[in-house]
PDB file of N, CA and C in Angstrom:
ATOM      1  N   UNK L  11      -4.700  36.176 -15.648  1.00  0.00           N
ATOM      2  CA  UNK L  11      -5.457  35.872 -14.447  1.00  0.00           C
ATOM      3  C   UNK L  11      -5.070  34.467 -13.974  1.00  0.00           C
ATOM      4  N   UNK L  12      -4.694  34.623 -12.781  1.00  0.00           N
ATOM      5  CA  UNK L  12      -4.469  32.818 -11.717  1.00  0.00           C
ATOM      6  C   UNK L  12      -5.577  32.352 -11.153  1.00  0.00           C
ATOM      7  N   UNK L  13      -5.507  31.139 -11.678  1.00  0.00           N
ATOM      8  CA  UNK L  13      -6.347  30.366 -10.397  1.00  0.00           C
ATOM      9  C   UNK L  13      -5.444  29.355  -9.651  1.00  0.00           C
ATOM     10  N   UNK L  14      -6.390  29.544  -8.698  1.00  0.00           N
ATOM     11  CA  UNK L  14      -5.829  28.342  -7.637  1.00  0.00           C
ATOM     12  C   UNK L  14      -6.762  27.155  -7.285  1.00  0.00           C
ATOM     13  N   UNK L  15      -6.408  25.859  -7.290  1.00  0.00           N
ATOM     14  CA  UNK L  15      -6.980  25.003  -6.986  1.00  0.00           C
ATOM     15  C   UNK L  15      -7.381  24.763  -5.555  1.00  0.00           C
ATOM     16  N   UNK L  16      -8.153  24.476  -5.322  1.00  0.00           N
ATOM     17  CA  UNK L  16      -8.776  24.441  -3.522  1.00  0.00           C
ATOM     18  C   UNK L  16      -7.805  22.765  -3.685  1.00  0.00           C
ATOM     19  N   UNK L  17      -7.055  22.737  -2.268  1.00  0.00           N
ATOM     20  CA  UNK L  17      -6.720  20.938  -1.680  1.00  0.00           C
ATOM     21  C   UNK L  17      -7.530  20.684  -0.692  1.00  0.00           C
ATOM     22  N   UNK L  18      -8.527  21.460   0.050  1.00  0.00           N
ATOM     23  CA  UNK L  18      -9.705  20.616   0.405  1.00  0.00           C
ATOM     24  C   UNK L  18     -10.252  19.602  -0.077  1.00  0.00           C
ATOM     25  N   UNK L  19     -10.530  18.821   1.030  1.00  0.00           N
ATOM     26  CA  UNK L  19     -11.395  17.816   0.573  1.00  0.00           C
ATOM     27  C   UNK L  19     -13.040  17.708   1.291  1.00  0.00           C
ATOM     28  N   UNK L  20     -13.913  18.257  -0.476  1.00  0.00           N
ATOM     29  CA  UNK L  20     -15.689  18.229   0.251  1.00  0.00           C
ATOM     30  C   UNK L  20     -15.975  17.050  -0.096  1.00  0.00           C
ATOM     31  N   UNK L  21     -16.612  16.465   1.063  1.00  0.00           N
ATOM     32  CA  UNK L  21     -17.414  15.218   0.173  1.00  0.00           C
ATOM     33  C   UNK L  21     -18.373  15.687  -0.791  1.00  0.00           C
ATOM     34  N   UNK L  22     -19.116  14.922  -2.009  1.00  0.00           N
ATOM     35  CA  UNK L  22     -20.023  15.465  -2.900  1.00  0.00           C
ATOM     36  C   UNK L  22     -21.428  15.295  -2.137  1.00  0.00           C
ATOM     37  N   UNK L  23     -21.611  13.986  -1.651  1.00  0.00           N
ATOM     38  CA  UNK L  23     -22.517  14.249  -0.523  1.00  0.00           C
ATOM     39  C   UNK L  23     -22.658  14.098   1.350  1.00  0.00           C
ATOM     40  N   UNK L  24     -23.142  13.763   1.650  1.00  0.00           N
ATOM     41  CA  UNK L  24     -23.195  13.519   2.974  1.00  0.00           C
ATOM     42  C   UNK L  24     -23.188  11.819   3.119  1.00  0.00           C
ATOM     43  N   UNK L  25     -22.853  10.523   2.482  1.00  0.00           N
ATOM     44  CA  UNK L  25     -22.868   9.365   2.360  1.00  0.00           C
ATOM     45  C   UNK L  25     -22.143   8.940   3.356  1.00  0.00           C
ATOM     46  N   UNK L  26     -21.633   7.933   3.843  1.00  0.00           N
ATOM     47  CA  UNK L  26     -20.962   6.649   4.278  1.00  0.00           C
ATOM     48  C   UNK L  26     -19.947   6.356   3.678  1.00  0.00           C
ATOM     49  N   UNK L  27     -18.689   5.952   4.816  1.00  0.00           N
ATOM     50  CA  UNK L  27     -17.747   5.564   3.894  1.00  0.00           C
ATOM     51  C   UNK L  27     -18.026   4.053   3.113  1.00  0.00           C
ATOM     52  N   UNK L  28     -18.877   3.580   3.830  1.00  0.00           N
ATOM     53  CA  UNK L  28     -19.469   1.947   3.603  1.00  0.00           C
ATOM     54  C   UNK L  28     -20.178   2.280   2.006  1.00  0.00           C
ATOM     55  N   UNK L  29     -21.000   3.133   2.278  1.00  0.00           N
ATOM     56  CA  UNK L  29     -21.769   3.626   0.645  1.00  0.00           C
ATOM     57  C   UNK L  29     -20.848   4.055  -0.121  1.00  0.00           C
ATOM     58  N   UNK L  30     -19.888   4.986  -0.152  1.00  0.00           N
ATOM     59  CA  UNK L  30     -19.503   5.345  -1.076  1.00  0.00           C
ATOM     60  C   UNK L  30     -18.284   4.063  -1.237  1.00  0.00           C
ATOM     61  N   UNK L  31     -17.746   3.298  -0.422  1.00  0.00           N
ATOM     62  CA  UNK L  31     -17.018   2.034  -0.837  1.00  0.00           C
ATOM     63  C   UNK L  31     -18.018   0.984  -1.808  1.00  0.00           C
ATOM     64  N   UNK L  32     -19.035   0.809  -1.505  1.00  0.00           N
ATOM     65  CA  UNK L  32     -20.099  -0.112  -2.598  1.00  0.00           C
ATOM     66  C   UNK L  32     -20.136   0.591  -3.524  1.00  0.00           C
ATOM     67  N   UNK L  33     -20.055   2.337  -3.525  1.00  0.00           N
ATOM     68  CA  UNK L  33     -19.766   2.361  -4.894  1.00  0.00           C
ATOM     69  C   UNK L  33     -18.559   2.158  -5.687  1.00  0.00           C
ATOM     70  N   UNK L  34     -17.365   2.327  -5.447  1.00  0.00           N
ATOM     71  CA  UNK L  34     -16.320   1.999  -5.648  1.00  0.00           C
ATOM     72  C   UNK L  34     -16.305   0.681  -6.457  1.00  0.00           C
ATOM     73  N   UNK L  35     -16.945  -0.359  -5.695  1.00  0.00           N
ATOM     74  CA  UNK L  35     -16.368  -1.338  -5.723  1.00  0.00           C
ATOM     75  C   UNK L  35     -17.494  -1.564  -7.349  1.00  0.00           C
ATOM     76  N   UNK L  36     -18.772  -1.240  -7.084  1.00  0.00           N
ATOM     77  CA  UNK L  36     -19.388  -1.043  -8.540  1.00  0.00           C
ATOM     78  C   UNK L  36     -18.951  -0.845  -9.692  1.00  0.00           C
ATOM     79  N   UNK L  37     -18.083   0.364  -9.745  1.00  0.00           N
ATOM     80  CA  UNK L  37     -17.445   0.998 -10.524  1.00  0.00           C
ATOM     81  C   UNK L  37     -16.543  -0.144 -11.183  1.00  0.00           C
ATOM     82  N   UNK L  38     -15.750  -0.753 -10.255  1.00  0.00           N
ATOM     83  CA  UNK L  38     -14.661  -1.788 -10.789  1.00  0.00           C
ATOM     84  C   UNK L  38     -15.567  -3.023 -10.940  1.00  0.00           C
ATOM     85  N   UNK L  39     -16.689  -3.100 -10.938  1.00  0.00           N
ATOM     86  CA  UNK L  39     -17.223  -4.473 -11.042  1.00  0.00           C
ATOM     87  C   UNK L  39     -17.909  -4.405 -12.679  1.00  0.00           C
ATOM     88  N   UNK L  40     -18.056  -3.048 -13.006  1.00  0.00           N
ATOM     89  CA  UNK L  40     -18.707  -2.892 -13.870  1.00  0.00           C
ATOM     90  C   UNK L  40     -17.520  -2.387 -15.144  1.00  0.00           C
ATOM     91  N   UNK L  41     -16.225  -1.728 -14.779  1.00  0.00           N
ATOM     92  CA  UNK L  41     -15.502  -1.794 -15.808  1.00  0.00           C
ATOM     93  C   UNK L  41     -14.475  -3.113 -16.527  1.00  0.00           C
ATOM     94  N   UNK L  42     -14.815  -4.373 -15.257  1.00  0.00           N
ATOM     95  CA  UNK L  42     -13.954  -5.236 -15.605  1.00  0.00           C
ATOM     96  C   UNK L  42     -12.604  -5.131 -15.426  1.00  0.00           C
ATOM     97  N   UNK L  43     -12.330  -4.505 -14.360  1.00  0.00           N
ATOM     98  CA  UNK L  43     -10.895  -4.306 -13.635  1.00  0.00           C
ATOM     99  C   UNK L  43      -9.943  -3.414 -14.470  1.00  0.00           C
ATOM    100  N   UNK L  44     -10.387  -2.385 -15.697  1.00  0.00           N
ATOM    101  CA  UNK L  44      -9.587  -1.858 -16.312  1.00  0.00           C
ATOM    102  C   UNK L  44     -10.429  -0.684 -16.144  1.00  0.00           C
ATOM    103  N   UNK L  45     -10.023   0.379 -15.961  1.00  0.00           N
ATOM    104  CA  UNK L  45     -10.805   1.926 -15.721  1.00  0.00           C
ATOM    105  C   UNK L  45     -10.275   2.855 -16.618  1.00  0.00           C
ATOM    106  N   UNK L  46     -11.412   3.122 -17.867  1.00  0.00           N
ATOM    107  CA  UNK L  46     -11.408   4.176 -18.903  1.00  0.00           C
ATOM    108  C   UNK L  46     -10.502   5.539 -18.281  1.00  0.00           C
ATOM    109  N   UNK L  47     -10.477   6.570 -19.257  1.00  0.00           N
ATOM    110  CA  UNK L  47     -10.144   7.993 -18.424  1.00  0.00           C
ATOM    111  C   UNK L  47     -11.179   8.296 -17.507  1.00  0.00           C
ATOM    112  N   UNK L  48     -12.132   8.268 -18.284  1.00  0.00           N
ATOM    113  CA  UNK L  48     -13.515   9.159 -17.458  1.00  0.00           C
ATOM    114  C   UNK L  48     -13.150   8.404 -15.762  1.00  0.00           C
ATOM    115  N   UNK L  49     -13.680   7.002 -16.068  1.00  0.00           N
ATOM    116  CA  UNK L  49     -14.209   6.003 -14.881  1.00  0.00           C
ATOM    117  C   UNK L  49     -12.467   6.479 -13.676  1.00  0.00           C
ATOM    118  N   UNK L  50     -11.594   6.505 -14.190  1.00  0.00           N
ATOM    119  CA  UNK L  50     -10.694   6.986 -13.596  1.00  0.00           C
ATOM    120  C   UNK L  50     -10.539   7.817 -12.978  1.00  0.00           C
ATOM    121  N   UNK L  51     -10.928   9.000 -13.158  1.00  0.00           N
ATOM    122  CA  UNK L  51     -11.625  10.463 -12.629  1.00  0.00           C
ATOM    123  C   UNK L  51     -12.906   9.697 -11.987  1.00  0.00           C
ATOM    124  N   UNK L  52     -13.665   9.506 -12.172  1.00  0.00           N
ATOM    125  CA  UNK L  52     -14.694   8.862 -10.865  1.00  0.00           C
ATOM    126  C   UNK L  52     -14.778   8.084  -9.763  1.00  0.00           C
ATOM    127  N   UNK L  53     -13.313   7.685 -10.071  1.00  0.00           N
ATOM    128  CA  UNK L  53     -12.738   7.149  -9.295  1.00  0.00           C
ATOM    129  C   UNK L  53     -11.943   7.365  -7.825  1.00  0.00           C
ATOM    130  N   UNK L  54     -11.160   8.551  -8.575  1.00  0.00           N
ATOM    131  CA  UNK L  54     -10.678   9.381  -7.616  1.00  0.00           C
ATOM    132  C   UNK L  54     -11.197   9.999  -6.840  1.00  0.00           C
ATOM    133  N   UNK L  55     -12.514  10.624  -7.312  1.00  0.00           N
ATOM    134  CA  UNK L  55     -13.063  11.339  -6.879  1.00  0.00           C
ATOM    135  C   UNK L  55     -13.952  10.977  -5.427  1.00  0.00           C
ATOM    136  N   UNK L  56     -14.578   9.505  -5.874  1.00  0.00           N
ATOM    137  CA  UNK L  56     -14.960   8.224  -4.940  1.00  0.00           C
ATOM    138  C   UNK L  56     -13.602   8.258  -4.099  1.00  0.00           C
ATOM    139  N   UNK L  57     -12.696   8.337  -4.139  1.00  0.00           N
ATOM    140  CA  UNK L  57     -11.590   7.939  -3.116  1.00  0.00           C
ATOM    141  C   UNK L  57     -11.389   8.938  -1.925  1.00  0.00           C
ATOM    142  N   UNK L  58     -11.729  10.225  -3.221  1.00  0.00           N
ATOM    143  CA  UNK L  58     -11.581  11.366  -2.094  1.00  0.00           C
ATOM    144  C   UNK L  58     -12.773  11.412  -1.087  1.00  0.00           C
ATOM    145  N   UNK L  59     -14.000  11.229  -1.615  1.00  0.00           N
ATOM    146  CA  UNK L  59     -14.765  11.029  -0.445  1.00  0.00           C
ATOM    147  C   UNK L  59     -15.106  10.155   0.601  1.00  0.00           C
ATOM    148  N   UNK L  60     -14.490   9.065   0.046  1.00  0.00           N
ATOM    149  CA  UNK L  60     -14.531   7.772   0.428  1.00  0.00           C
ATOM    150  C   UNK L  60     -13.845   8.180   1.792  1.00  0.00           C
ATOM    151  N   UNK L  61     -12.584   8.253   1.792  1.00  0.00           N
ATOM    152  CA  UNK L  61     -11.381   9.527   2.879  1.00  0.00           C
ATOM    153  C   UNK L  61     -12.254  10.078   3.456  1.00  0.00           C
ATOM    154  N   UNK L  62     -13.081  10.987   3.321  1.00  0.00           N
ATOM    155  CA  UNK L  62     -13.477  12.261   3.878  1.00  0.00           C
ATOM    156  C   UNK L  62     -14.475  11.483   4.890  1.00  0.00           C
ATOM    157  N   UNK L  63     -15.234  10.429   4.141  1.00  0.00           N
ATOM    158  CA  UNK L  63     -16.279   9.951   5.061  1.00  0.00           C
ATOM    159  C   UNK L  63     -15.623   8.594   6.059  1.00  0.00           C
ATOM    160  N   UNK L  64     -14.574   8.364   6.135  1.00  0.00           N
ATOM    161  CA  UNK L  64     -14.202   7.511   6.653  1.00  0.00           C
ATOM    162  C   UNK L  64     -13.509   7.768   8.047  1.00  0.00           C
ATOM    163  N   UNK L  65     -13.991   6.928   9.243  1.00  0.00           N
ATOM    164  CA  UNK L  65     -14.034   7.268  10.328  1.00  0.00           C
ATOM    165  C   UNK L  65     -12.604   7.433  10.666  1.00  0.00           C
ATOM    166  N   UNK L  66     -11.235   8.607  11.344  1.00  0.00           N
ATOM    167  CA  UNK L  66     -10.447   8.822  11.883  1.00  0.00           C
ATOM    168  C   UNK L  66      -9.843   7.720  13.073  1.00  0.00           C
ATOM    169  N   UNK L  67      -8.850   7.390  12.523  1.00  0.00           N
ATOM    170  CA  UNK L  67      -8.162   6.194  14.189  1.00  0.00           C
ATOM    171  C   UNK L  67      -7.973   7.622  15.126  1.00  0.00           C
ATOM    172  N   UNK L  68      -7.953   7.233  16.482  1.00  0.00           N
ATOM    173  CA  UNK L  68      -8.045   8.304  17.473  1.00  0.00           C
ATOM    174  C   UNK L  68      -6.287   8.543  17.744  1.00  0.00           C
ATOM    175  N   UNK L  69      -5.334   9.152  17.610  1.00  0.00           N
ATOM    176  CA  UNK L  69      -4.617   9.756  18.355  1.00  0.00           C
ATOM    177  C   UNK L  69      -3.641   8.820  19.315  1.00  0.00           C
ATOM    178  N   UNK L  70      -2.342   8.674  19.406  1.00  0.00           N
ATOM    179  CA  UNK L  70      -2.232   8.642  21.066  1.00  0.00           C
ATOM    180  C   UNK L  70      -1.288  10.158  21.510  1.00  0.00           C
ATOM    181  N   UNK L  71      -1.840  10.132  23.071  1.00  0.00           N
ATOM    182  CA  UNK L  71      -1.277  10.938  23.460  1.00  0.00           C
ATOM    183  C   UNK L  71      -0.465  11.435  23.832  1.00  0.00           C
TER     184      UNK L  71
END
């Protein structure tokens, strides 16, 4: 049996890119600039939403 990984990106919640950047920046304030495995994966994960919630530059036409 296959699986396939979804490359969507959901945010986990409905936050701010501003919120989920304070958390980010928590994260590294609290590991002391070196990020375990785990905190690494929480990391990313913060990045991906961080992206998702972060406002689009517009286009030119």
């Amino acid at each position: 049996m296959l699986h396939t990984m979804s490359t969507t990106v959901e945010p986990a919640t409905d936050r701010s890119a501003d919120e989920v950047n304070e958390e980010i920046r928590a994260l590294w304030r609290r590991s002391g600039g070196t990020l375990s495995g785990e905190q690494r994966e929480e990391y990313q994960r913060l990045v991906l939403e961080w992206a998702a919630a972060a406002p689009q530059p517009a286009r030119a036409a």
